[in-house]
Coordinates of C-alpha atoms and ligand atoms in Angstrom, one line a residue:
M1 CA 32.1 -19.5 157.0
N2 CA 31.8 -22.6 154.3
Y3 CA 31.6 -22.0 150.9
Q4 CA 30.8 -24.6 147.9
S5 CA 33.7 -23.9 144.8
F6 CA 33.1 -24.8 141.2
I7 CA 36.1 -24.9 139.0
G8 CA 35.6 -25.3 135.1
L9 CA 38.7 -25.3 133.2
E10 CA 39.3 -24.1 129.1
V11 CA 42.5 -26.3 127.4
H12 CA 43.4 -24.7 124.4
I13 CA 46.0 -27.9 123.0
H14 CA 47.8 -27.4 119.9
L15 CA 47.2 -30.3 117.3
L16 CA 50.8 -31.8 115.9
T17 CA 49.3 -31.2 112.1
K18 CA 51.8 -30.7 109.8
S19 CA 50.3 -27.4 108.6
K20 CA 48.4 -24.7 109.7
V21 CA 44.0 -25.7 110.3
F22 CA 43.2 -23.9 107.1
C23 CA 46.0 -23.4 105.1
K24 CA 49.0 -25.5 104.0
C25 CA 52.1 -23.3 105.3
D26 CA 54.1 -25.5 108.5
S27 CA 52.6 -25.2 112.2
A28 CA 55.9 -26.4 113.6
F29 CA 56.7 -23.9 116.6
G30 CA 60.2 -22.0 117.0
A31 CA 60.6 -20.5 113.9
E32 CA 61.8 -17.2 112.8
P33 CA 59.1 -15.1 112.7
N34 CA 56.6 -14.2 109.9
T35 CA 58.3 -17.1 108.2
H36 CA 55.2 -19.0 108.3
V37 CA 53.2 -17.4 106.6
C38 CA 51.2 -17.3 103.5
P39 CA 47.9 -15.4 101.5
V40 CA 45.3 -17.5 103.6
C41 CA 46.4 -17.3 107.3
M42 CA 47.2 -13.4 107.0
G43 CA 44.0 -13.0 106.1
Y44 CA 44.2 -11.1 103.3
P45 CA 40.7 -10.7 101.2
G46 CA 39.8 -13.2 98.6
V47 CA 41.0 -16.0 99.6
L48 CA 39.9 -19.3 100.5
P49 CA 39.9 -21.5 103.9
A50 CA 40.2 -25.3 103.2
L51 CA 40.0 -28.0 106.0
N52 CA 43.1 -29.8 107.0
I53 CA 41.8 -32.8 107.7
E54 CA 43.7 -34.1 110.1
A55 CA 43.5 -31.5 112.6
M56 CA 39.6 -33.0 112.6
R57 CA 40.6 -36.5 113.1
M58 CA 43.1 -35.9 115.8
G59 CA 40.6 -33.1 117.4
C60 CA 37.6 -36.5 117.1
T61 CA 40.0 -38.8 119.0
V62 CA 41.0 -36.6 122.1
A63 CA 37.3 -35.9 121.9
R64 CA 36.3 -40.3 121.7
A65 CA 39.2 -40.5 124.7
L66 CA 37.3 -38.0 126.6
N67 CA 34.6 -40.3 125.8
C68 CA 32.0 -37.6 124.0
S69 CA 30.3 -38.6 121.2
I70 CA 31.2 -36.5 117.8
P71 CA 27.8 -35.5 115.9
E72 CA 26.5 -36.4 112.6
R73 CA 27.0 -33.1 111.0
T74 CA 30.3 -30.8 112.5
W75 CA 30.6 -27.0 111.1
F76 CA 32.3 -24.0 112.1
E77 CA 31.4 -20.3 112.9
R78 CA 33.4 -16.9 112.7
K79 CA 33.6 -15.1 115.9
Q80 CA 34.5 -11.5 115.3
Y81 CA 36.4 -9.5 117.2
F82 CA 38.8 -7.0 117.0
Y83 CA 42.5 -7.5 117.6
P84 CA 46.2 -7.1 115.8
D85 CA 46.8 -10.4 116.5
M86 CA 43.5 -11.5 114.5
T87 CA 44.4 -11.1 110.3
K88 CA 41.2 -11.3 109.1
N89 CA 39.0 -10.1 112.5
Y90 CA 37.6 -13.1 112.3
Q91 CA 38.2 -16.4 114.3
I92 CA 37.6 -19.6 113.0
S93 CA 35.6 -21.5 114.9
Q94 CA 33.1 -24.1 116.0
F95 CA 29.8 -22.5 118.0
A96 CA 26.9 -24.7 117.4
S97 CA 28.3 -28.2 116.3
P98 CA 31.2 -28.5 117.8
L99 CA 33.5 -32.2 117.6
G100 CA 32.8 -33.4 120.6
Q101 CA 30.6 -33.1 122.9
N102 CA 29.0 -34.4 126.1
G103 CA 32.1 -36.2 127.4
Y104 CA 33.3 -37.4 130.4
I105 CA 37.0 -38.3 132.2
I106 CA 37.3 -39.6 135.8
L107 CA 39.8 -38.0 137.7
E108 CA 42.5 -40.4 139.7
G109 CA 44.8 -40.1 142.4
E110 CA 46.9 -38.1 144.8
N111 CA 48.3 -34.3 144.7
N112 CA 49.7 -32.4 146.7
G113 CA 47.8 -34.6 149.4
Q114 CA 44.8 -34.8 148.6
K115 CA 42.8 -38.5 147.6
I116 CA 41.1 -37.7 144.5
N117 CA 38.4 -39.4 142.5
K118 CA 35.9 -37.8 140.5
K119 CA 34.2 -37.8 137.4
V120 CA 34.2 -34.5 135.5
R121 CA 32.3 -34.1 132.5
I122 CA 33.8 -32.2 129.5
K123 CA 31.0 -30.4 128.0
E124 CA 32.6 -29.6 124.6
C125 CA 35.6 -30.0 122.2
H126 CA 36.0 -27.5 119.4
L127 CA 38.4 -27.4 116.4
E128 CA 39.1 -23.4 116.0
E129 CA 42.5 -21.9 114.6
D130 CA 44.8 -20.2 116.8
A131 CA 46.3 -16.3 116.8
G132 CA 49.0 -14.7 116.3
K133 CA 51.3 -13.9 118.7
M134 CA 51.9 -10.2 119.8
I135 CA 55.1 -9.6 121.3
H136 CA 55.8 -6.1 124.1
T137 CA 59.0 -4.6 124.0
G138 CA 59.5 -1.5 125.8
T139 CA 57.3 1.2 123.4
V140 CA 57.5 -1.3 121.1
S141 CA 54.7 -4.3 120.2
L142 CA 55.9 -7.0 117.6
L143 CA 53.7 -9.8 115.5
D144 CA 54.9 -12.5 115.2
Y145 CA 52.0 -14.9 112.3
N146 CA 53.8 -17.5 111.9
R147 CA 51.0 -18.9 115.3
A148 CA 48.3 -17.3 113.2
G149 CA 46.5 -20.6 112.1
V150 CA 47.1 -23.1 113.9
S151 CA 45.4 -25.7 114.6
L152 CA 43.5 -25.9 118.3
L153 CA 41.2 -27.5 119.8
E154 CA 39.7 -26.2 123.0
I155 CA 38.2 -28.7 125.6
V156 CA 35.8 -27.3 127.9
T157 CA 34.8 -28.7 131.2
E158 CA 31.6 -27.7 133.3
P159 CA 32.0 -26.2 136.4
D160 CA 32.9 -29.7 138.0
M161 CA 35.6 -30.2 139.9
E162 CA 36.1 -27.6 143.8
T163 CA 40.2 -27.3 144.7
G164 CA 43.6 -26.5 142.5
E165 CA 44.3 -30.0 143.7
E166 CA 41.8 -31.2 141.1
A167 CA 42.2 -28.7 138.5
E168 CA 46.0 -30.1 138.2
L169 CA 45.3 -33.6 138.4
F170 CA 43.0 -33.0 135.2
I171 CA 45.7 -31.1 133.6
R172 CA 48.4 -33.5 134.2
Q173 CA 45.8 -36.5 133.3
L174 CA 44.6 -34.6 130.5
R175 CA 48.6 -33.7 129.4
R176 CA 49.4 -37.9 129.3
T177 CA 46.3 -38.7 127.3
V178 CA 47.3 -36.4 124.5
R179 CA 50.6 -37.2 124.8
Y180 CA 49.9 -41.6 124.2
L181 CA 47.6 -40.0 121.7
G182 CA 50.6 -38.5 120.0
V183 CA 47.9 -35.3 119.1
C184 CA 49.9 -32.6 121.3
D185 CA 53.0 -32.6 123.1
G186 CA 51.4 -30.8 125.5
N187 CA 54.4 -28.1 126.4
M188 CA 52.7 -25.6 128.4
E189 CA 56.2 -23.2 128.5
E190 CA 55.7 -23.4 124.8
G191 CA 52.1 -22.7 124.9
S192 CA 51.0 -26.1 123.1
L193 CA 49.1 -26.9 126.4
R194 CA 47.3 -23.1 127.5
A195 CA 44.2 -24.0 130.3
D196 CA 41.8 -20.9 131.5
A197 CA 40.8 -21.6 135.1
N198 CA 37.4 -20.4 136.1
V199 CA 36.2 -20.2 139.9
S200 CA 33.0 -19.9 142.1
I201 CA 32.1 -20.0 145.4
N202 CA 29.1 -19.6 146.3
T203 CA 26.4 -20.8 150.4
P204 CA 26.4 -24.4 150.0
G205 CA 23.4 -25.2 147.9
A206 CA 22.7 -21.8 146.1
G207 CA 24.2 -23.3 142.8
L208 CA 27.0 -21.3 140.9
G209 CA 28.6 -18.3 141.7
K210 CA 30.0 -15.5 140.5
K211 CA 33.2 -16.9 138.1
V212 CA 36.1 -14.7 137.6
E213 CA 38.7 -16.1 134.8
C214 CA 41.7 -17.1 135.9
K215 CA 44.8 -16.8 132.8
N216 CA 48.3 -16.7 132.2
L217 CA 49.0 -20.0 133.4
N218 CA 51.6 -21.7 132.3
S219 CA 51.9 -24.5 134.6
S220 CA 49.8 -26.9 136.0
R221 CA 51.6 -25.6 139.1
F222 CA 50.1 -22.3 138.4
V223 CA 46.8 -23.6 138.3
R224 CA 46.3 -25.4 141.2
L225 CA 48.2 -22.0 143.3
A226 CA 46.2 -20.0 141.2
L227 CA 42.7 -21.8 142.0
N228 CA 43.5 -22.2 146.0
Y229 CA 44.1 -18.5 146.4
E230 CA 41.2 -17.1 144.7
I231 CA 38.8 -19.5 146.1
G232 CA 40.3 -18.4 149.5
R233 CA 40.4 -14.8 148.5
Q234 CA 36.7 -14.8 146.9
A235 CA 35.2 -16.7 150.2
V236 CA 37.3 -13.4 152.5
R237 CA 34.6 -10.9 150.2
L238 CA 31.8 -13.1 150.8
D239 CA 32.5 -13.1 154.9
E240 CA 33.1 -9.1 154.3
G241 CA 29.8 -8.9 153.0
K242 CA 31.3 -7.5 149.5
T243 CA 30.3 -9.9 145.9
V244 CA 32.4 -11.3 144.3
V245 CA 33.3 -9.6 140.3
Q246 CA 33.4 -11.3 137.9
E247 CA 36.0 -9.8 135.6
T248 CA 39.2 -11.8 134.2
R249 CA 42.1 -12.4 137.0
L250 CA 46.1 -13.2 135.9
W251 CA 48.2 -15.2 137.9
N252 CA 51.2 -13.3 138.8
E253 CA 54.1 -15.9 139.8
N254 CA 56.4 -13.5 140.9
R255 CA 53.5 -12.3 143.8
D256 CA 52.1 -15.7 144.5
Q257 CA 48.1 -13.7 143.4
T258 CA 46.1 -13.9 140.7
E259 CA 46.0 -9.5 139.3
P260 CA 42.4 -8.0 138.1
M261 CA 42.9 -7.4 134.2
R262 CA 39.9 -6.7 132.6
Q263 CA 36.3 -6.8 133.3
K264 CA 34.4 -8.9 131.3
E265 CA 31.1 -7.4 129.9
N266 CA 27.9 -9.6 130.0
A267 CA 28.6 -11.9 128.1
Q268 CA 30.8 -10.8 124.7
D269 CA 28.8 -10.8 122.0
Y270 CA 30.9 -12.5 119.3
R271 CA 28.0 -12.6 116.8
Y272 CA 29.0 -15.5 115.5
F273 CA 27.9 -16.9 112.6
P274 CA 28.0 -20.0 110.3
E275 CA 31.9 -19.8 107.9
P276 CA 30.6 -19.3 104.5
D277 CA 33.7 -21.1 103.5
L278 CA 34.2 -23.9 104.6
P279 CA 32.2 -26.9 104.3
V280 CA 29.4 -28.6 106.5
F281 CA 31.7 -31.7 107.3
T282 CA 29.9 -35.2 107.9
P283 CA 32.2 -37.8 110.0
D284 CA 31.3 -41.0 107.5
A285 CA 31.8 -44.6 108.3
A286 CA 35.7 -44.3 106.5
F287 CA 37.1 -41.7 108.5
L288 CA 35.4 -42.6 111.8
K289 CA 37.5 -45.4 111.7
T290 CA 40.6 -43.5 111.7
V291 CA 39.3 -42.3 114.7
D292 CA 38.7 -45.6 116.2
E293 CA 42.2 -46.8 114.6
S294 CA 43.8 -43.8 116.4
L295 CA 43.4 -45.0 119.7
V296 CA 45.1 -46.4 121.5
E297 CA 45.6 -47.8 125.1
L298 CA 44.8 -44.9 127.5
P299 CA 47.4 -44.3 130.4
Q300 CA 45.0 -44.3 133.3
N301 CA 43.6 -47.7 132.1
R302 CA 47.1 -48.8 131.2
I303 CA 48.8 -47.8 134.1
K304 CA 46.1 -50.2 136.2
R305 CA 46.8 -53.2 133.9
M306 CA 50.6 -52.7 133.7
A307 CA 50.4 -52.7 138.1
Q308 CA 48.7 -55.0 137.6
Q309 CA 50.5 -58.0 135.2
Y310 CA 53.5 -57.2 136.7
G311 CA 53.0 -56.8 139.8
L312 CA 54.5 -53.4 140.7
D313 CA 53.4 -51.0 142.6
G314 CA 51.2 -48.1 141.2
G315 CA 54.0 -45.3 141.9
Q316 CA 56.5 -47.2 139.5
I317 CA 54.5 -48.0 136.9
D318 CA 53.2 -44.5 137.1
I319 CA 56.9 -42.9 136.1
I320 CA 57.5 -45.8 133.8
A321 CA 54.2 -45.6 131.9
D322 CA 54.6 -41.9 132.1
E323 CA 55.8 -41.6 128.7
K324 CA 53.9 -44.3 126.5
E325 CA 57.1 -44.5 124.0
E326 CA 58.8 -45.5 127.8
A327 CA 55.5 -47.4 128.9
D328 CA 56.4 -49.2 125.1
F329 CA 59.3 -50.0 126.1
F330 CA 59.0 -51.7 129.5
E331 CA 56.6 -54.6 127.6
E332 CA 58.5 -55.6 124.7
S333 CA 61.9 -55.3 126.7
A334 CA 59.3 -57.8 129.9
K335 CA 58.1 -59.3 127.1
A336 CA 61.6 -61.0 125.7
I337 CA 62.7 -62.4 128.9
G338 CA 60.7 -64.8 128.7
L339 CA 61.5 -66.7 132.0
K340 CA 58.1 -69.1 132.8
D341 CA 59.7 -69.2 136.8
G342 CA 60.7 -65.9 138.7
A343 CA 58.6 -64.2 136.1
E344 CA 57.6 -61.1 138.8
A345 CA 61.2 -61.2 139.7
A346 CA 62.5 -60.3 136.7
Y347 CA 59.8 -57.5 136.5
K348 CA 60.9 -55.7 139.4
T349 CA 65.1 -56.1 138.6
L350 CA 63.5 -55.1 134.7
A351 CA 61.2 -52.4 136.6
N352 CA 64.4 -50.9 139.2
Y353 CA 67.0 -50.4 135.6
F354 CA 63.7 -48.1 134.3
L355 CA 63.9 -46.1 137.6
G356 CA 67.0 -46.1 138.2
D357 CA 70.2 -46.9 135.4
I358 CA 68.2 -46.0 132.7
R359 CA 66.5 -42.7 133.6
G360 CA 69.2 -42.3 135.1
Y361 CA 71.4 -42.4 131.9
L362 CA 68.8 -40.2 130.5
N363 CA 69.3 -37.4 132.5
K364 CA 72.9 -37.3 132.3
N365 CA 72.0 -37.0 128.3
G366 CA 69.8 -34.2 128.8
L367 CA 67.2 -36.6 126.6
D368 CA 63.6 -37.1 127.5
A369 CA 62.0 -40.3 128.5
R370 CA 59.8 -40.7 124.9
H371 CA 63.7 -40.7 123.1
I372 CA 64.3 -44.2 124.8
R373 CA 63.4 -45.9 121.5
S374 CA 67.1 -44.0 120.3
L375 CA 69.1 -45.2 123.0
N376 CA 72.7 -48.0 121.8
L377 CA 70.0 -50.4 124.5
K378 CA 67.3 -52.1 122.7
P379 CA 64.7 -54.2 125.0
A380 CA 66.2 -57.6 123.5
G381 CA 69.7 -56.9 124.8
L382 CA 67.6 -55.7 128.0
A383 CA 66.2 -58.4 128.9
G384 CA 69.0 -60.3 127.7
I385 CA 70.9 -59.0 130.5
V386 CA 67.7 -59.6 132.6
R387 CA 67.4 -62.8 132.4
M388 CA 71.1 -63.9 133.2
Q389 CA 70.8 -62.2 136.2
E390 CA 67.3 -63.9 137.0
E391 CA 68.8 -67.1 135.9
G392 CA 71.6 -66.4 138.2
R393 CA 74.4 -66.6 134.9
I394 CA 75.9 -63.4 136.4
S395 CA 76.0 -61.3 139.3
S396 CA 74.1 -58.2 139.8
K397 CA 77.3 -56.5 139.3
T398 CA 78.0 -58.0 136.1
A399 CA 74.0 -57.4 135.7
K400 CA 75.7 -53.6 135.9
K401 CA 78.5 -53.4 134.0
V402 CA 76.5 -54.9 130.5
L403 CA 73.9 -52.3 131.0
E404 CA 75.9 -49.9 130.9
M405 CA 78.2 -51.0 128.0
L406 CA 74.9 -51.5 126.2
L407 CA 73.6 -48.2 127.2
A408 CA 77.0 -46.7 125.3
D409 CA 77.5 -48.2 123.0
G410 CA 74.7 -51.0 121.9
G411 CA 75.5 -55.4 121.9
D412 CA 73.8 -58.9 123.0
P413 CA 75.1 -59.4 126.8
E414 CA 75.1 -62.5 125.5
A415 CA 78.8 -62.4 123.5
I416 CA 79.9 -59.5 125.5
V417 CA 78.7 -62.4 129.2
A418 CA 81.0 -65.1 126.6
K419 CA 83.4 -62.7 125.2
N420 CA 84.5 -61.8 128.6
N421 CA 84.2 -65.1 130.8
W422 CA 82.2 -63.3 132.5
E423 CA 79.9 -66.3 133.7
Q424 CA 79.7 -67.0 137.4
I425 CA 80.5 -71.0 138.1
R426 CA 77.8 -72.5 139.2
D427 CA 78.9 -76.2 139.1
K428 CA 78.6 -77.6 142.3
G429 CA 82.3 -79.8 142.0
T430 CA 84.2 -76.5 141.6
I431 CA 82.4 -74.9 144.3
E432 CA 83.4 -77.3 146.7
K433 CA 87.0 -78.1 145.3
A434 CA 87.2 -74.5 146.0
V435 CA 85.9 -74.5 149.8
N436 CA 87.5 -77.1 150.7
D437 CA 91.1 -75.7 149.9
V438 CA 89.7 -73.0 151.6
L439 CA 89.1 -74.4 154.4
A440 CA 91.8 -76.5 155.1
A441 CA 94.1 -73.2 154.0
E442 CA 92.2 -71.4 156.8
A443 CA 92.0 -74.0 159.4
A444 CA 92.6 -71.3 162.3
T445 CA 90.2 -69.1 161.2
L446 CA 87.7 -72.0 160.9
A447 CA 88.9 -72.6 164.2
D448 CA 87.5 -69.5 165.1
L449 CA 84.7 -70.2 164.1
K450 CA 83.5 -73.1 165.3
K451 CA 84.5 -71.7 168.5
A452 CA 82.1 -68.4 168.3
K453 CA 79.7 -71.0 167.1
D454 CA 79.8 -72.8 170.7
E455 CA 80.0 -69.9 172.5
G456 CA 76.5 -68.4 170.7
N457 CA 78.2 -65.1 169.6
A458 CA 76.2 -64.8 165.7
K459 CA 78.0 -61.6 164.8
R460 CA 81.4 -63.7 164.7
A461 CA 80.5 -66.2 163.4
S462 CA 79.0 -64.6 160.3
S463 CA 81.6 -62.3 160.0
L464 CA 83.8 -64.9 159.9
T465 CA 81.8 -67.2 157.3
A466 CA 81.5 -64.5 154.9
F467 CA 85.5 -64.2 155.4
L468 CA 85.9 -67.4 154.2
A469 CA 83.7 -67.1 151.5
G470 CA 84.6 -64.7 150.3
K471 CA 88.5 -66.1 150.1
A472 CA 87.0 -69.4 148.4
I473 CA 84.8 -66.7 145.3
A474 CA 88.3 -65.0 145.3
A475 CA 89.8 -68.4 144.6
T476 CA 87.2 -69.0 141.6
G477 CA 88.9 -65.2 140.1
G478 CA 86.1 -64.3 141.2
R479 CA 83.2 -66.0 139.0
A480 CA 81.9 -68.2 142.1
D481 CA 77.7 -67.7 141.7
P482 CA 78.1 -66.4 145.9
R483 CA 74.6 -68.1 146.8
L484 CA 76.0 -70.9 145.5
V485 CA 79.0 -70.6 148.3
Q486 CA 77.1 -69.5 151.4
E487 CA 75.6 -72.4 150.9
I488 CA 78.0 -75.3 150.3
L489 CA 79.9 -73.1 152.8
A490 CA 76.9 -73.8 155.4
G491 CA 77.0 -77.3 154.7
K492 CA 80.6 -78.0 155.4
V493 CA 80.8 -75.7 159.2
Ligands
ADP501 P1 31.0 -18.3 128.9 O1 30.8 -18.0 128.3 O2 32.4 -17.3 130.2 O3 32.5 -18.6 128.1 P2 31.0 -20.9 129.5 O4 29.9 -21.3 130.5 O5 31.2 -21.0 128.0 O6 31.2 -19.6 129.8 O7 31.5 -21.1 130.3 C1 32.8 -21.8 130.2 C2 34.0 -22.5 131.2 O8 33.3 -21.6 132.5 C3 33.2 -23.8 131.1 O9 35.1 -24.2 131.3 C4 32.8 -23.5 132.7 O10 32.5 -24.8 133.0 C5 33.1 -22.3 133.6 N1 32.0 -22.2 134.1 C6 31.0 -21.7 133.5 N2 30.2 -20.7 134.6 C7 30.7 -20.9 135.6 C8 30.4 -20.8 137.3 N3 30.2 -19.9 137.4 N4 31.6 -20.7 138.4 C9 32.4 -21.7 137.9 N5 33.1 -22.3 136.7 C10 31.8 -22.7 135.2
ZN502 ZN1 49.1 -19.6 105.8
MG503 MG1 32.7 -19.7 126.5

């Protein structure tokens, strides 16, 4: 039978605040266990939390980027539950007044062969503290509280998605957005972006079904796989006349299937109540101004604009603008080329260097595209190479050589080309003389060429012409502009 499916995501992102959300501890990932802790995040009695305003600002920036409204008053609640990774036995979170409300994003693109264009409503974004980390090794369980109290933003969608592909695209778009905003590194393996995926199916028109929550999805691909698996599993149950059990399931990446983890009692009661130790936060005009100032041109808009502005295809720009740093580098270089004629061709050449040589260099050196600024190559240098190449002053081969030099040691391409005498010869008189000398010296070849032309043997004629052009270029020490040599030669034979 045909069913309608409903998918809603709950995405947690670690905000890149230097310190934790309610204390001054360092929030960096990867330190020695239990070194980034203090009485507040260890939940000692009698200590007082204090809101990290930077976490609130980053949270509100994400909210704005997701078209959410920020309420006039926003506060925190205690969410009570007992678990060893929660030192206080409650988590400070937001319940009644999330900092971002009623937003949406437009999913746009193609994923796994599916064309997608869909509005997904964002129910809310709320700020909370992360829990510690439990590590189970054999019969021992270890606890690392470095993560306890790290700023966490939870983004909750309405169940507006229908396929694993849409959910994966949502995560990818969100990840790119928060990286552009500089508020999260989006690293799913390290857990700085975590997604829980809720899914149900039902007969068309019957509304939401019984929801299953999938956890343990530490890559966007697993989100897609788990959801598509789950939609299939639930359909089989309904086809067989069974019902779907409302439960939490885990994705088992070794068996490519979801497996039951726990049955969720009807709506857990966390006994939320307002956190008495933190005042209500009232975003004032000055605060909201800093939020607006943190907004950048968002990736989806930027990719569209860049494709149009530089006449490049969407696929290329999608790669070049995946990271904001690289997109910035590209646009600075493009601007510095400064060609009036042939700008479009120059942008294509520039894009090819980004997708080819520069990417290759980054990969070879184990560098992320975000580190493009740390290269010895700078936008002005790159622009110089492209400009000289497009003006015909250097050959594409020389351009590549100079690019390699700049990647290795930096420098000024004009100076490098001048010093090595690599500029192409484009003086017509000089080239004409070289061509005439070659034609005089190669009388037999010239005769062959004429014969080939008379016989209409185009293949042989073009290979003989190439031979003569090669000789003429060699006579100039390899420096004559091949286009001009071809042109002048063509006028003579
Ligand atoms: P809970 O109270 O169990 O946390 P919420 O209403 O807060 O549930 O929703 C959590 C997530 O589950 C949201 O992303 C929401 O869109 C999604 N969701 C809720 N009900 C369903 C359903 N029946 N089918 C699919 N997704 C659902
Ligand atoms: Zn602390
Ligand atoms: Mg919920």
